[in-house]
Short mmCIF file of N, CA and C in Angstrom, two decimals:
data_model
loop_
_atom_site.label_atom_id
_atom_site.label_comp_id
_atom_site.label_asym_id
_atom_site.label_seq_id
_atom_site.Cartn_x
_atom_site.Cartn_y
_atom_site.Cartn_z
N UNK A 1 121.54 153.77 37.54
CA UNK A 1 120.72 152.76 38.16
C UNK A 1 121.19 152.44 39.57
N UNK A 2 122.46 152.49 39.43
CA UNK A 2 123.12 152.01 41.28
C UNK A 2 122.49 153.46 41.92
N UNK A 3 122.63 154.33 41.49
CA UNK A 3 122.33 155.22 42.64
C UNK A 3 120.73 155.82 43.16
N UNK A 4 119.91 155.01 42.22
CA UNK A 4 118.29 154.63 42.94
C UNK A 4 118.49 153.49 43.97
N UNK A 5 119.54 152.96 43.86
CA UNK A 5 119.67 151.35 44.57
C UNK A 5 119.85 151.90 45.92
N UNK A 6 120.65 152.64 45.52
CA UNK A 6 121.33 153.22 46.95
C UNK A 6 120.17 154.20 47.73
N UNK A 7 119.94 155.18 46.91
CA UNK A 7 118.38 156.24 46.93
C UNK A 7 117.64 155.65 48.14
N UNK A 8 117.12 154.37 47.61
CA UNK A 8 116.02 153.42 47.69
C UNK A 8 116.18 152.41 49.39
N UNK A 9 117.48 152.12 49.10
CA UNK A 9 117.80 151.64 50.90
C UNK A 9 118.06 152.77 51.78
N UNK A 10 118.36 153.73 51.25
CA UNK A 10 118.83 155.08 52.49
C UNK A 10 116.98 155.08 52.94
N UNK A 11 115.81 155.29 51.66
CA UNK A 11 114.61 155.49 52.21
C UNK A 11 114.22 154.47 52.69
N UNK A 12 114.31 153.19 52.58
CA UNK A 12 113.92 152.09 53.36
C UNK A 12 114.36 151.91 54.93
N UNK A 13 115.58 152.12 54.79
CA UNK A 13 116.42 152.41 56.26
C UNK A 13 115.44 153.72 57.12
N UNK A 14 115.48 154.60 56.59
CA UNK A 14 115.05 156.14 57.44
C UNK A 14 113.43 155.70 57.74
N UNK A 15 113.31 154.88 57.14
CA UNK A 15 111.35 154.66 57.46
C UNK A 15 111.29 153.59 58.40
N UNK A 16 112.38 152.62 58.70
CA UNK A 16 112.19 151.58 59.10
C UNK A 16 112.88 152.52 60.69
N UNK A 17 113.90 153.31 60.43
CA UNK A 17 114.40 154.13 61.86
C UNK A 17 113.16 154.94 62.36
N UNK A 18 112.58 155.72 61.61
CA UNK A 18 111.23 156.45 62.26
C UNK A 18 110.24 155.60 62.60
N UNK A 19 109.92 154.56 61.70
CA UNK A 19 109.19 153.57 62.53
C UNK A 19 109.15 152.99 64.28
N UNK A 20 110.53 152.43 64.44
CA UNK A 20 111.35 152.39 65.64
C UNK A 20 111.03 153.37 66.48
N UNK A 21 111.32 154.99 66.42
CA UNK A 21 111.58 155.75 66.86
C UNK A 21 109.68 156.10 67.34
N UNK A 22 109.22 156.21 66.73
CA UNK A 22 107.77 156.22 67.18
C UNK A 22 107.33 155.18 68.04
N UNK A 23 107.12 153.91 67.50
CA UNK A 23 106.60 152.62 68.32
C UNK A 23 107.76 153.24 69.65
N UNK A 24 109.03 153.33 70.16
CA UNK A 24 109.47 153.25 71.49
C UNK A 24 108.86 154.30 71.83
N UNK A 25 108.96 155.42 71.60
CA UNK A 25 107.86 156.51 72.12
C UNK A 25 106.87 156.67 72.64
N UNK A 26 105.67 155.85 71.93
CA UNK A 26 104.74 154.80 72.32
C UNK A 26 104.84 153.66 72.95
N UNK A 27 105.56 153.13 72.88
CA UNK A 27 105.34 151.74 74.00
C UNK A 27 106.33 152.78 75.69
N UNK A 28 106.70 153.61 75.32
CA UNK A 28 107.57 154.70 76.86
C UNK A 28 106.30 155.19 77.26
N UNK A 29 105.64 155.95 76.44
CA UNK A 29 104.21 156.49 77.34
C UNK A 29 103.29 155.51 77.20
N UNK A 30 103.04 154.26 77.11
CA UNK A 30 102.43 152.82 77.46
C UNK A 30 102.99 153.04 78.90
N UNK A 31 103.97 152.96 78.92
CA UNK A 31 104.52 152.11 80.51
C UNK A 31 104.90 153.02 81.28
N UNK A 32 104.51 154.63 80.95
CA UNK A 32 104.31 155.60 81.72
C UNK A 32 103.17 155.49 82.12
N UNK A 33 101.98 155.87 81.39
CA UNK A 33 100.78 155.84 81.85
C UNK A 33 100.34 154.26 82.85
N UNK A 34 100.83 153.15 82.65
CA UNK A 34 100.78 152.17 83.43
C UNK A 34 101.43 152.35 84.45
N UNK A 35 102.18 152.95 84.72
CA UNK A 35 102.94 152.88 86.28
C UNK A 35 102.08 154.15 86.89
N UNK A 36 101.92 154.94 86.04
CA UNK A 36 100.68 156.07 87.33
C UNK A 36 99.74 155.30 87.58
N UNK A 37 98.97 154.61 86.70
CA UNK A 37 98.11 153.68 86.83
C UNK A 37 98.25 152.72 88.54
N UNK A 38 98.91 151.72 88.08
CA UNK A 38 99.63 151.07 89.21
C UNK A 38 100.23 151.30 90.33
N UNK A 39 100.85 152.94 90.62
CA UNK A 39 100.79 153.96 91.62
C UNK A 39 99.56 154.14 91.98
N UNK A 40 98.70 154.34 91.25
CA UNK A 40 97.61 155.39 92.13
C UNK A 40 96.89 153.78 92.77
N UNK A 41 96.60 152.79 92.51
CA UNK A 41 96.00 151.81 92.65
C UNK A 41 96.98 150.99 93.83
N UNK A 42 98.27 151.06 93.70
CA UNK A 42 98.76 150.91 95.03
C UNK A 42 98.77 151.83 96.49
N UNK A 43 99.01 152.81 95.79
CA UNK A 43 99.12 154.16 96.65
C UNK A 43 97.49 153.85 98.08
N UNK A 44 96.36 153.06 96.69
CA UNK A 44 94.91 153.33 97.67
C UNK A 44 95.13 151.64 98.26
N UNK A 45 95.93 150.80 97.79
CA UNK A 45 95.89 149.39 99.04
C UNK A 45 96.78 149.62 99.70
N UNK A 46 97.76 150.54 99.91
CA UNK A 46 98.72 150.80 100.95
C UNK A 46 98.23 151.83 101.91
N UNK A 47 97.13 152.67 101.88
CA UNK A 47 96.48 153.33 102.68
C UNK A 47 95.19 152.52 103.05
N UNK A 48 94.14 151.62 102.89
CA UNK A 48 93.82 150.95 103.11
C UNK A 48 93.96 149.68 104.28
N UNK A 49 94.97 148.92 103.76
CA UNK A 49 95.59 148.08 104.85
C UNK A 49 96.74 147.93 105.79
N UNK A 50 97.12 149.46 105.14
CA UNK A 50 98.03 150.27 106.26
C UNK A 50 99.44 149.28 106.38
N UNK A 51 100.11 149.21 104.90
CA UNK A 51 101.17 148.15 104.94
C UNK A 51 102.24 149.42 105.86
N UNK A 52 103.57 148.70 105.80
CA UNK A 52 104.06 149.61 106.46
C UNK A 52 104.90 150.26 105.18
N UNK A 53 105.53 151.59 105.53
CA UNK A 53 106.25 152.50 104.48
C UNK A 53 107.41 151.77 104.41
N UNK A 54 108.57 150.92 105.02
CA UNK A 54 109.38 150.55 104.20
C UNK A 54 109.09 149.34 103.08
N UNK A 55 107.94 149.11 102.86
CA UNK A 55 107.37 148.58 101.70
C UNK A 55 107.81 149.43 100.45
N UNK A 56 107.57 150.39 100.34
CA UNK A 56 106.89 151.69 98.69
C UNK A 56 107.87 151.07 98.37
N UNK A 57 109.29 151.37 98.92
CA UNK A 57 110.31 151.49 97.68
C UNK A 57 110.40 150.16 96.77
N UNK A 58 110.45 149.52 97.80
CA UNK A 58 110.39 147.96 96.82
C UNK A 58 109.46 147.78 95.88
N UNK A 59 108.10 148.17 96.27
CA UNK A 59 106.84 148.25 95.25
C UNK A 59 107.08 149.59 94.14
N UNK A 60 107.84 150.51 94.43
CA UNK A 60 107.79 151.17 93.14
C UNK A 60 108.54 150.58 92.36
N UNK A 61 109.40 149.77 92.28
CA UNK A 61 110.54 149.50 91.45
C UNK A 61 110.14 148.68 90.97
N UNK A 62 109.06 147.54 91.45
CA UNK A 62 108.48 146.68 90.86
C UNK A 62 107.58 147.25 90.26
N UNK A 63 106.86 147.88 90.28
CA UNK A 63 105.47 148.70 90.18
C UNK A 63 106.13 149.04 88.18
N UNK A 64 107.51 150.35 88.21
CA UNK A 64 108.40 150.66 87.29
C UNK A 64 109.25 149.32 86.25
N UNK A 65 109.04 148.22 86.65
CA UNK A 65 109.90 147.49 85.94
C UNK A 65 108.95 146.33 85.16
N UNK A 66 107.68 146.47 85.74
CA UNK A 66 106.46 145.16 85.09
C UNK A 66 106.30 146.51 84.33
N UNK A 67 105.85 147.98 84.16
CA UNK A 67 105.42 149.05 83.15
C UNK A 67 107.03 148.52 82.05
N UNK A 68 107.82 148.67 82.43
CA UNK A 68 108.99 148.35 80.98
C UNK A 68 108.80 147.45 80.40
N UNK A 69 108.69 146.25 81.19
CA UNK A 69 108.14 145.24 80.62
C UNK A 69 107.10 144.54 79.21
N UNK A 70 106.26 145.48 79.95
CA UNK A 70 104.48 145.51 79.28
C UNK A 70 105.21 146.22 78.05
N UNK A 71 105.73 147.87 78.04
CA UNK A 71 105.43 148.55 77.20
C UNK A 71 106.74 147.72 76.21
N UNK A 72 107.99 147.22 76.32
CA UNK A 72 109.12 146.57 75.52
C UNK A 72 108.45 145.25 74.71
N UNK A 73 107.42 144.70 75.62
CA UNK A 73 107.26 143.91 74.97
C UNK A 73 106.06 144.27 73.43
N UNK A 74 105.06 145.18 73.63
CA UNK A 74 104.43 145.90 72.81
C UNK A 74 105.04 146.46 71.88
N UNK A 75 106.30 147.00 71.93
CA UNK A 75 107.37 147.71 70.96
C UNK A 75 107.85 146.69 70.03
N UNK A 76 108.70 145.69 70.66
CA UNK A 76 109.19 144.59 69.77
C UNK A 76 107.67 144.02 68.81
N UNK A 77 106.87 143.59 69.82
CA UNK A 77 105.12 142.88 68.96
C UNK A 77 104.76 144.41 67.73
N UNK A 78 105.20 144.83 67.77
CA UNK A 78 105.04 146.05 66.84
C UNK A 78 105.82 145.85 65.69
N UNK A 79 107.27 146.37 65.98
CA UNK A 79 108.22 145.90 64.60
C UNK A 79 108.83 144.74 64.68
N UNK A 80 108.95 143.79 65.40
CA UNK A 80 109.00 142.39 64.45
C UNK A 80 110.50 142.44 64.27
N UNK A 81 111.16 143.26 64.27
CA UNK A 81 112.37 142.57 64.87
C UNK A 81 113.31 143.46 65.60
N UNK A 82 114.36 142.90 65.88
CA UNK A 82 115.71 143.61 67.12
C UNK A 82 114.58 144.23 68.23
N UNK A 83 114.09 143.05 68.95
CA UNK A 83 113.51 143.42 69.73
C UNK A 83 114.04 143.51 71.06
N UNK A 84 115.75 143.04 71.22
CA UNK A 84 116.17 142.98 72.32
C UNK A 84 116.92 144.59 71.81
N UNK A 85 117.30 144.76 71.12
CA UNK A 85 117.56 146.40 71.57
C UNK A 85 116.87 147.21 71.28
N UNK A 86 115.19 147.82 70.71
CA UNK A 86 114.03 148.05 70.81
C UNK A 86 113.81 148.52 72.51
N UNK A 87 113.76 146.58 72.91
CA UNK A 87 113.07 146.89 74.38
C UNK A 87 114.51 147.32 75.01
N UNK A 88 115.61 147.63 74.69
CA UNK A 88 116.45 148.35 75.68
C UNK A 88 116.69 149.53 75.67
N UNK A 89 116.15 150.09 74.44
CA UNK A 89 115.98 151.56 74.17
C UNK A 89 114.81 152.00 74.91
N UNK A 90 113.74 151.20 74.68
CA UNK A 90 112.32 151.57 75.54
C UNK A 90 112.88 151.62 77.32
N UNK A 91 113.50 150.71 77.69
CA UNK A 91 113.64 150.71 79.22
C UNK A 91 115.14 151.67 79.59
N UNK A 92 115.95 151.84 78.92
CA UNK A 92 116.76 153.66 78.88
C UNK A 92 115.87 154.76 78.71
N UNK A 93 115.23 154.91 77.92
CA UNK A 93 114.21 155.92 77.53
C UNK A 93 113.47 155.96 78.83
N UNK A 94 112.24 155.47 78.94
CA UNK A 94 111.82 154.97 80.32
C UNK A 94 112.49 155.50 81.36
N UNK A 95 113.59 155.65 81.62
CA UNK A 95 114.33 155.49 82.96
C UNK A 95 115.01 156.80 82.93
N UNK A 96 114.78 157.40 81.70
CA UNK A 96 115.86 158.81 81.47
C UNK A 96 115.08 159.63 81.90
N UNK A 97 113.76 159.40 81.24
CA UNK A 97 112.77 160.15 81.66
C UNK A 97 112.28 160.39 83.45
N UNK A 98 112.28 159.12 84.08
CA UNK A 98 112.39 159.21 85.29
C UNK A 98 113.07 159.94 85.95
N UNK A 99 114.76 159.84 85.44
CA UNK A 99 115.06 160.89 86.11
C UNK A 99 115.63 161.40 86.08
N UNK A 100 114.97 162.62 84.86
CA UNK A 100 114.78 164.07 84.56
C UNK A 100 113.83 164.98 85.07
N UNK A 101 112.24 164.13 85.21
CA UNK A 101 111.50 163.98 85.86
C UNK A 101 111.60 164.51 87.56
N UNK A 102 112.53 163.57 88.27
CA UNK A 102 112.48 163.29 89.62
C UNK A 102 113.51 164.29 89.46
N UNK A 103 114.64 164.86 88.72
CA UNK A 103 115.83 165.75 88.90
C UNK A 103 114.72 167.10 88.92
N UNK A 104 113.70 167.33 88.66
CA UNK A 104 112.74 168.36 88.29
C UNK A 104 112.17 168.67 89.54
N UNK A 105 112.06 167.88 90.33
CA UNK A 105 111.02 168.05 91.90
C UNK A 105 111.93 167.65 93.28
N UNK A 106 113.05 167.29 92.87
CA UNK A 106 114.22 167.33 93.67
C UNK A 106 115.27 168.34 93.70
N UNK A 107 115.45 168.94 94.59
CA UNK A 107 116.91 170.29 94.49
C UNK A 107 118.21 169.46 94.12
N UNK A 108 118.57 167.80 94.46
CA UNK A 108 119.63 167.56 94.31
C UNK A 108 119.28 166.34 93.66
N UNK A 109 120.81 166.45 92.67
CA UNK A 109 120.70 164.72 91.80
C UNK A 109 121.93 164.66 92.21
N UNK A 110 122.15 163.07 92.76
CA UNK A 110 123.63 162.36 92.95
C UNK A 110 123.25 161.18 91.46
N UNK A 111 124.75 160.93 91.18
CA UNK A 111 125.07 159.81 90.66
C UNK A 111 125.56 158.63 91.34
N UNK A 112 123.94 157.98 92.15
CA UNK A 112 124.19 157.14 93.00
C UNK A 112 124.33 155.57 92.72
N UNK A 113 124.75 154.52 93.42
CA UNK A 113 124.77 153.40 93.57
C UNK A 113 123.21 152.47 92.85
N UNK A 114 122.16 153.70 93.73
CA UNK A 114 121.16 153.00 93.21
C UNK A 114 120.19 153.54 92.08
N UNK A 115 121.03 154.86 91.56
CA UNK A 115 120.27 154.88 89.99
C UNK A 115 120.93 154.51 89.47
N UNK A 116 122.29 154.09 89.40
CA UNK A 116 123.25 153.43 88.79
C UNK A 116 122.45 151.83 88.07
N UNK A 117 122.19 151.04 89.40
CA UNK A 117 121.14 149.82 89.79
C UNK A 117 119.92 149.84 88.88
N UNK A 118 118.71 151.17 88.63
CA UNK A 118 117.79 151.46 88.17
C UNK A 118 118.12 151.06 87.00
N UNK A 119 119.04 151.87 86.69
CA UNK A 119 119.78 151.97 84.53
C UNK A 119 119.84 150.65 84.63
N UNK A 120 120.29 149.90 85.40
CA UNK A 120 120.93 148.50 84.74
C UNK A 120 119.34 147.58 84.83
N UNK A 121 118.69 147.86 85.77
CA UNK A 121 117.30 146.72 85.79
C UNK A 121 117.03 147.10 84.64
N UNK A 122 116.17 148.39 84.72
CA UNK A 122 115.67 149.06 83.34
C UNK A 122 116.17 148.90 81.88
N UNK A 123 117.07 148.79 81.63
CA UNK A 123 117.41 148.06 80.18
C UNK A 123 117.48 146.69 80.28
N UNK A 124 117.86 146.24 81.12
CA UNK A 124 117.80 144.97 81.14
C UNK A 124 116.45 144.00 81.19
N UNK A 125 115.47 144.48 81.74
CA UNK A 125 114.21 144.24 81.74
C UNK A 125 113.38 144.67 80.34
N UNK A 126 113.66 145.76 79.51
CA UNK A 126 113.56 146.43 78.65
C UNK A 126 114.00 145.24 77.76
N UNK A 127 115.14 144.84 77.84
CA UNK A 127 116.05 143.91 76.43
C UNK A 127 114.86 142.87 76.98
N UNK A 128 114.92 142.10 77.88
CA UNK A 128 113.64 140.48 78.00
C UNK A 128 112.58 141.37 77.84
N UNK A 129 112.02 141.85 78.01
CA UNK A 129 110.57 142.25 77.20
C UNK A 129 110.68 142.51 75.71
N UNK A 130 111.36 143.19 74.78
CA UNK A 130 111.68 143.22 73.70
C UNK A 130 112.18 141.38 72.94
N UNK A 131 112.91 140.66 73.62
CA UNK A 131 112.81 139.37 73.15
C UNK A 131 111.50 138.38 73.40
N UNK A 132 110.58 138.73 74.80
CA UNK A 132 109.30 138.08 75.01
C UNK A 132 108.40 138.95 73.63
N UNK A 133 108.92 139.71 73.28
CA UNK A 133 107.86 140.74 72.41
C UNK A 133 108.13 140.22 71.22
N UNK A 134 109.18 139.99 70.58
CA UNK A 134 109.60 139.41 69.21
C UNK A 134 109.35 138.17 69.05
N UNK A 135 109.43 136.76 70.64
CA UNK A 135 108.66 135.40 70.21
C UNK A 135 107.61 135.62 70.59
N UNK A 136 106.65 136.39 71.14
CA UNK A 136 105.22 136.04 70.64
C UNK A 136 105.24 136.34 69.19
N UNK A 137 105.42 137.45 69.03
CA UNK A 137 105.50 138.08 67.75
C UNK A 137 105.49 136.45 66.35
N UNK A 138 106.38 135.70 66.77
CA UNK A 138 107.20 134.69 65.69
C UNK A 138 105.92 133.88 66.28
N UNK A 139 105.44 133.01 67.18
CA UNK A 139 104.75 132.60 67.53
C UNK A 139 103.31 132.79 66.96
N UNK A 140 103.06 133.80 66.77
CA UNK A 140 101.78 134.28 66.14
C UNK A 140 101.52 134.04 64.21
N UNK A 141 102.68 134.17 64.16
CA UNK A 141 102.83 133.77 62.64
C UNK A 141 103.33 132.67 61.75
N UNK A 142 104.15 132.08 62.79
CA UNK A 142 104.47 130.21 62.78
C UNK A 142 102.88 129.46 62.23
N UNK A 143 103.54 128.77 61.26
CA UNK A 143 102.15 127.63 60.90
C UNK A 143 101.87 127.06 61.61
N UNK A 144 100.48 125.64 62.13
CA UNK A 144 100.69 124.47 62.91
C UNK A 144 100.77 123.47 62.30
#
């Protein structure tokens, strides 16, 4: 009998990890497809009103860190709980991908100061979207 007990949480555990493992997957290409989104839609008001170019960088990073946001907080509103390390897996993930990505269309990758900077917004923004994602979450199911 103990060893269905045991059986029984190893399968509860592995469903509740693939669960996880999908929803961040999904909420990573959420906040992929939102930042091309939000690129291409900046890309046409920055040619438009002709801001100046040392603008982009600041706007991509913002542009990249409201997409972690959105998609961490969708991940946690999904499974309902450990939504602060959820959304910090989503905003590592997120950010790995970036740049593997950018190591792909670039001849050189440094281990610089400011992807150093990136990793740290990016999970960190990732963890508060994953906790904004878990109290709506509680919020929604609270009595009045």
């Amino acid at each position: 009998m103990e060893g269905k007990a045991i059986q029984n949480k190893k399968n509860i555990l592995s469903n509740f990890v693939l669960k996880c493992s999908i929803t961040v997957l999904r909420s990573v290409a959420i906040s992929i497809a939102l930042t091309i989104v939000l690129l291409l839609i900046s890309a046409l008001i920055l040619w438009l009103f002709e801001i100046p170019d040392n603008v982009i960088p600041l706007w991509v990073q913002i542009v990249r860190l409201i997409s972690i946001l959105i998609g961490a907080i969708l991940c946690a509103v999904s499974v309902k709980h450990k939504g602060w390390l959820l959304g910090g897996v989503c905003g590592a993930v997120y950010i790995l991908l970036s740049i593997v990505i950018g190591a792909l269309f670039f001849d050189e990758f440094m281990l610089t100061n400011i992807l150093i900077s990136d990793i740290i917004f990016a999970v960190g923004v990732g963890i508060i979207g994953g906790i904004i994602g878990v109290n709506l979450n509680n919020k929604k199911h609270q009595k009045i």
